[in-house]
CSV table of C-alpha atoms and ligand atoms in Angstrom, one decimal:
chain,number,residue,atom,x,y,z
A,14,MET,CA,-72.1,-141.8,-86.9
A,15,PRO,CA,-70.7,-138.5,-85.9
A,16,GLN,CA,-67.9,-138.8,-88.5
A,17,GLN,CA,-68.7,-135.7,-90.6
A,18,LYS,CA,-67.0,-132.8,-87.8
A,19,SER,CA,-64.0,-135.3,-87.6
A,20,SER,CA,-64.0,-135.4,-91.8
A,21,ARG,CA,-62.4,-131.8,-92.7
A,22,ARG,CA,-59.5,-132.4,-89.9
A,23,THR,CA,-58.0,-136.0,-91.4
A,24,PHE,CA,-58.4,-134.4,-94.9
A,25,LEU,CA,-56.2,-131.6,-93.4
A,26,GLN,CA,-53.9,-133.7,-91.8
A,27,ASN,CA,-53.8,-136.0,-94.6
A,28,THR,CA,-53.0,-133.3,-96.7
A,29,ALA,CA,-50.7,-132.0,-94.7
A,30,LYS,CA,-48.8,-135.4,-94.7
A,31,ALA,CA,-49.2,-134.8,-98.4
A,32,GLY,CA,-47.6,-132.3,-98.8
A,33,LEU,CA,-49.8,-130.0,-100.4
A,34,ALA,CA,-51.2,-128.0,-97.6
A,35,THR,CA,-49.8,-124.7,-99.4
A,36,GLY,CA,-51.8,-122.4,-99.5
A,37,LEU,CA,-54.3,-123.5,-97.3
A,38,GLY,CA,-52.7,-121.4,-94.4
A,39,ILE,CA,-52.8,-122.9,-90.9
A,40,SER,CA,-55.4,-120.6,-89.5
A,41,VAL,CA,-58.0,-123.1,-90.8
A,42,ILE,CA,-57.1,-125.7,-89.2
A,43,PRO,CA,-58.7,-124.9,-85.5
A,44,ALA,CA,-61.7,-123.7,-86.4
A,45,LEU,CA,-63.9,-126.9,-85.9
A,46,ALA,CA,-67.1,-126.2,-84.4
A,47,SER,CA,-69.3,-129.0,-82.8
A,48,VAL,CA,-73.4,-128.6,-83.1
A,49,SER,CA,-74.5,-131.4,-80.1
A,50,GLY,CA,-70.7,-132.2,-78.7
A,51,ASN,CA,-68.8,-130.3,-76.4
A,52,SER,CA,-68.2,-127.5,-78.5
A,53,MET,CA,-64.5,-126.8,-77.9
A,54,SER,CA,-62.4,-126.7,-81.4
A,55,LEU,CA,-59.8,-128.5,-81.3
A,56,ASN,CA,-56.1,-128.4,-83.6
A,57,ASN,CA,-53.4,-131.0,-85.0
A,58,ASP,CA,-51.8,-130.9,-81.5
A,59,HIS,CA,-55.1,-132.8,-80.5
A,60,PHE,CA,-54.9,-136.2,-82.0
A,61,THR,CA,-55.1,-139.4,-80.0
A,62,SER,CA,-54.1,-142.4,-81.1
A,63,PHE,CA,-57.1,-145.6,-80.2
A,64,ASP,CA,-53.3,-147.4,-80.0
A,65,GLN,CA,-51.8,-147.5,-77.0
A,66,ALA,CA,-48.4,-144.7,-77.6
A,67,PRO,CA,-45.1,-146.8,-75.9
A,68,LEU,CA,-44.1,-145.4,-72.5
A,69,PRO,CA,-41.5,-142.6,-73.1
A,70,TYR,CA,-39.5,-144.0,-69.5
A,71,ALA,CA,-39.3,-147.4,-67.9
A,72,TYR,CA,-41.5,-148.7,-65.4
A,73,ASN,CA,-39.1,-147.7,-62.5
A,74,ALA,CA,-38.2,-144.5,-63.9
A,75,LEU,CA,-40.8,-142.9,-61.3
A,76,GLU,CA,-40.1,-144.7,-58.5
A,77,VAL,CA,-39.7,-141.6,-56.2
A,78,ALA,CA,-43.1,-141.2,-56.8
A,79,ILE,CA,-44.9,-144.2,-58.5
A,80,ASP,CA,-43.3,-148.4,-57.6
A,81,ALA,CA,-42.4,-150.1,-61.0
A,82,MET,CA,-44.7,-152.8,-60.4
A,83,THR,CA,-47.3,-150.2,-60.4
A,84,MET,CA,-46.7,-148.6,-63.2
A,85,GLU,CA,-46.0,-152.2,-65.1
A,86,ILE,CA,-50.3,-153.1,-64.1
A,87,HIS,CA,-51.2,-150.1,-64.7
A,88,TYR,CA,-49.4,-149.6,-68.5
A,89,SER,CA,-49.9,-153.1,-69.5
A,90,LYS,CA,-53.0,-154.5,-67.8
A,91,HIS,CA,-55.5,-152.3,-67.0
A,92,ALA,CA,-55.0,-149.1,-70.2
A,93,ALA,CA,-54.1,-151.6,-72.4
A,94,THR,CA,-57.7,-153.3,-71.6
A,95,TYR,CA,-58.9,-150.2,-72.2
A,96,ALA,CA,-57.4,-149.6,-75.4
A,97,LYS,CA,-58.5,-153.3,-76.5
A,98,ASN,CA,-62.6,-152.4,-75.0
A,99,LEU,CA,-62.1,-149.2,-76.7
A,100,LYS,CA,-61.0,-150.9,-80.3
A,101,GLU,CA,-64.5,-153.7,-79.7
A,102,ALA,CA,-66.9,-150.5,-79.0
A,103,ALA,CA,-65.3,-148.3,-82.1
A,104,GLN,CA,-65.6,-151.3,-85.0
A,105,ALA,CA,-69.2,-152.1,-83.1
A,106,GLU,CA,-70.3,-148.6,-82.9
A,107,GLY,CA,-68.8,-147.5,-86.8
A,108,VAL,CA,-66.1,-145.4,-85.8
A,109,ASN,CA,-63.0,-145.2,-87.9
A,110,THR,CA,-60.2,-145.9,-85.8
A,111,ALA,CA,-58.0,-143.5,-88.4
A,112,ASN,CA,-59.2,-140.5,-86.9
A,113,PRO,CA,-58.5,-138.3,-83.3
A,114,LEU,CA,-59.8,-140.4,-80.4
A,115,GLU,CA,-61.1,-136.6,-79.8
A,116,ASP,CA,-63.7,-136.6,-82.0
A,117,VAL,CA,-65.5,-139.4,-80.0
A,118,LEU,CA,-65.5,-138.0,-77.2
A,119,GLN,CA,-66.7,-134.5,-78.1
A,120,ASN,CA,-70.1,-136.7,-78.6
A,121,ILE,CA,-69.7,-139.4,-76.5
A,122,SER,CA,-73.5,-139.2,-75.5
A,123,LYS,CA,-73.8,-140.6,-79.0
A,124,TYR,CA,-72.5,-143.7,-78.3
A,125,SER,CA,-72.3,-146.9,-75.3
A,126,PRO,CA,-71.4,-146.6,-72.2
A,127,LYS,CA,-68.9,-149.6,-73.6
A,128,MET,CA,-67.3,-146.5,-75.8
A,129,ARG,CA,-67.7,-144.2,-73.0
A,130,ASN,CA,-65.7,-146.1,-70.4
A,131,ASN,CA,-63.0,-147.0,-72.5
A,132,GLY,CA,-63.0,-144.6,-74.6
A,133,GLY,CA,-62.1,-142.2,-71.8
A,134,GLY,CA,-60.2,-144.9,-69.8
A,135,HIS,CA,-57.8,-144.9,-73.2
A,136,TYR,CA,-57.6,-140.9,-73.8
A,137,ASN,CA,-57.1,-140.6,-70.1
A,138,HIS,CA,-53.9,-142.7,-69.5
A,139,GLU,CA,-52.5,-141.8,-72.9
A,140,LEU,CA,-52.6,-138.3,-71.4
A,141,PHE,CA,-51.6,-139.7,-67.7
A,142,TRP,CA,-48.5,-141.3,-69.4
A,143,LYS,CA,-47.3,-137.9,-71.3
A,144,LEU,CA,-47.9,-136.0,-68.5
A,145,LEU,CA,-45.4,-138.2,-66.4
A,146,THR,CA,-41.0,-137.8,-66.8
A,147,PRO,CA,-38.4,-138.6,-64.4
A,148,ASN,CA,-36.9,-135.3,-65.3
A,149,SER,CA,-39.4,-132.9,-64.0
A,150,SER,CA,-39.4,-129.4,-63.7
A,151,GLY,CA,-40.6,-129.3,-60.0
A,152,GLN,CA,-43.3,-126.2,-61.5
A,153,PRO,CA,-44.8,-124.9,-64.5
A,154,ASN,CA,-42.7,-122.7,-67.3
A,155,GLY,CA,-43.7,-119.9,-69.4
A,156,LYS,CA,-47.0,-118.7,-70.3
A,157,LEU,CA,-48.4,-121.8,-68.1
A,158,LYS,CA,-46.9,-120.5,-65.2
A,159,THR,CA,-47.6,-117.5,-65.9
A,160,ALA,CA,-51.5,-118.5,-66.2
A,161,ILE,CA,-51.6,-120.4,-63.0
A,162,GLU,CA,-50.1,-117.9,-61.5
A,163,LYS,CA,-53.0,-115.4,-62.4
A,164,SER,CA,-56.1,-117.7,-62.4
A,165,PHE,CA,-54.8,-119.2,-58.6
A,166,ASN,CA,-52.6,-116.4,-57.6
A,167,SER,CA,-49.4,-118.2,-56.8
A,168,PHE,CA,-48.5,-121.6,-57.8
A,169,ASP,CA,-49.0,-123.0,-54.4
A,170,ALA,CA,-52.3,-122.3,-54.4
A,171,PHE,CA,-52.7,-123.4,-57.2
A,172,LYS,CA,-51.4,-127.1,-56.0
A,173,THR,CA,-53.1,-126.9,-52.9
A,174,GLN,CA,-56.6,-126.4,-54.8
A,175,PHE,CA,-55.7,-129.3,-57.6
A,176,ALA,CA,-54.7,-131.4,-54.3
A,177,GLU,CA,-58.1,-131.3,-52.9
A,178,ALA,CA,-60.0,-131.9,-56.1
A,179,ALA,CA,-58.5,-135.3,-56.3
A,180,LYS,CA,-58.2,-135.9,-53.0
A,181,THR,CA,-62.2,-135.4,-52.3
A,182,ARG,CA,-63.3,-136.9,-55.7
A,183,PHE,CA,-64.8,-139.9,-54.6
A,184,GLY,CA,-64.6,-143.4,-55.5
A,185,SER,CA,-62.4,-143.8,-58.9
A,186,GLY,CA,-62.1,-140.9,-61.0
A,187,TRP,CA,-59.5,-137.8,-61.8
A,188,ALA,CA,-58.6,-134.4,-61.1
A,189,TRP,CA,-58.1,-131.5,-63.7
A,190,LEU,CA,-56.3,-128.7,-64.8
A,191,TYR,CA,-58.3,-127.6,-67.9
A,192,VAL,CA,-59.1,-124.6,-70.5
A,193,ASP,CA,-62.6,-123.6,-70.8
A,194,GLY,CA,-64.8,-122.2,-73.7
A,195,SER,CA,-63.7,-119.2,-72.5
A,196,LYS,CA,-60.3,-120.4,-72.5
A,197,GLN,CA,-59.6,-119.7,-68.9
A,198,LEU,CA,-57.8,-122.0,-66.3
A,199,LYS,CA,-59.7,-124.4,-64.0
A,200,ILE,CA,-59.5,-127.0,-62.0
A,201,GLY,CA,-61.7,-130.2,-61.2
A,202,SER,CA,-62.6,-133.7,-61.1
A,203,THR,CA,-64.3,-136.1,-63.1
A,204,PRO,CA,-66.0,-139.7,-62.2
A,205,ASN,CA,-64.8,-142.9,-63.7
A,206,GLN,CA,-63.1,-142.9,-66.6
A,207,ASP,CA,-64.7,-139.5,-68.3
A,208,ASN,CA,-62.6,-136.3,-68.9
A,209,PRO,CA,-63.6,-132.3,-70.0
A,210,LEU,CA,-63.8,-133.4,-73.6
A,211,MET,CA,-66.9,-135.4,-73.4
A,212,ASN,CA,-70.1,-133.5,-74.5
A,213,VAL,CA,-71.8,-135.1,-71.1
A,214,SER,CA,-69.9,-133.8,-68.2
A,215,ASP,CA,-70.0,-131.6,-65.7
A,216,ILE,CA,-66.9,-129.9,-66.3
A,217,LYS,CA,-66.3,-128.8,-70.0
A,218,GLY,CA,-62.8,-128.3,-71.7
A,219,ILE,CA,-59.7,-129.4,-73.0
A,220,PRO,CA,-57.5,-130.9,-70.4
A,221,VAL,CA,-53.4,-129.9,-69.5
A,222,ALA,CA,-53.0,-132.3,-66.8
A,223,GLY,CA,-54.7,-134.8,-65.7
A,224,LEU,CA,-54.4,-137.2,-62.4
A,225,ASP,CA,-55.3,-140.8,-61.9
A,226,VAL,CA,-56.9,-141.3,-58.7
A,227,TRP,CA,-58.0,-144.6,-58.9
A,228,GLU,CA,-57.2,-147.4,-56.5
A,229,HIS,CA,-55.1,-148.8,-58.7
A,230,ALA,CA,-53.0,-146.3,-59.7
A,231,TYR,CA,-51.6,-145.8,-56.1
A,232,TYR,CA,-52.4,-149.0,-53.7
A,233,LEU,CA,-49.8,-151.2,-54.1
A,234,LYS,CA,-47.2,-147.9,-53.1
A,235,TYR,CA,-50.0,-145.7,-50.7
A,236,GLN,CA,-53.1,-147.9,-49.6
A,237,ASN,CA,-55.1,-145.8,-48.2
A,238,LYS,CA,-52.8,-142.8,-48.5
A,239,ARG,CA,-54.6,-141.1,-51.6
A,240,PRO,CA,-52.9,-137.8,-50.2
A,241,ASP,CA,-49.8,-139.0,-49.6
A,242,TYR,CA,-50.1,-139.9,-54.0
A,243,ILE,CA,-51.0,-136.8,-54.8
A,244,GLU,CA,-47.9,-135.3,-52.9
A,245,ASN,CA,-45.5,-136.8,-54.4
A,246,TRP,CA,-46.9,-137.3,-57.9
A,247,TRP,CA,-45.7,-133.8,-58.6
A,248,LYS,CA,-42.6,-134.6,-58.1
A,249,VAL,CA,-42.5,-136.6,-62.1
A,250,LEU,CA,-45.0,-134.2,-63.5
A,251,ASN,CA,-43.9,-132.8,-66.7
A,252,TRP,CA,-44.8,-129.7,-67.1
A,253,GLU,CA,-43.3,-129.0,-70.6
A,254,ALA,CA,-45.6,-131.5,-71.8
A,255,ALA,CA,-48.4,-129.5,-69.5
A,256,GLY,CA,-47.1,-126.5,-71.1
A,257,LYS,CA,-47.5,-127.7,-75.0
A,258,LEU,CA,-51.0,-128.8,-74.2
A,259,TYR,CA,-52.1,-125.5,-72.6
A,260,GLU,CA,-50.8,-123.4,-75.4
A,261,ALA,CA,-52.6,-125.5,-77.7
A,262,ALA,CA,-55.4,-125.5,-76.1
A,263,LEU,CA,-55.4,-121.3,-76.8
A,264,LYS,CA,-55.1,-121.7,-80.3
B,388,LIG,MN1,-55.3,-145.6,-64.5
């Protein structure tokens, strides 16, 4: 089982938690390499638990874009089931759930389809909730704003390109803004519950923002009108959270 890669980070995290990190130097933490997995190095800013985090807002807080019933069913049924099934797979396949889920995703080819579907499903939704807010700034700020304008010419051009990726993902999947292995911002999409962290993904990198385009994410309010859902999603996108993910991915 691919536990080796995570052991150093876990050691450092535990050491830091114990207050013993003095002298180790923060610079050693990001230097994690993977031989067979997605080799993008992650650091302590990327640690997704195998448990669902509480939603940081009420189910009805995002009504401008996503209705309360969709949020409730999505979080408490769909996403909760991914978390439950992920833990079953982790137990069956000897994964230590105290380690970051990211370590499993980066080596997902070594695990079962159940781990791939539910590990991806859990990670993607945990990220999705974190990237929503009732108080969106409406546009990126700081380094992410600069990088988006440089990479896609303008914020509007970026939005058009991202929406296109989300609209054209056939069937179920996700659209992504992510940082690739050359630290460049990229737009892409993945099928099902795959994501750019996975070593089996066509697009590889560290997610900065992700949009769920499964029908369960929008059908009650939007039915077949996925483009309207995408257009309204911008109103509740947490750019502050995306900015933090972007800066963490550059470390
Ligand atoms: Mn979903």
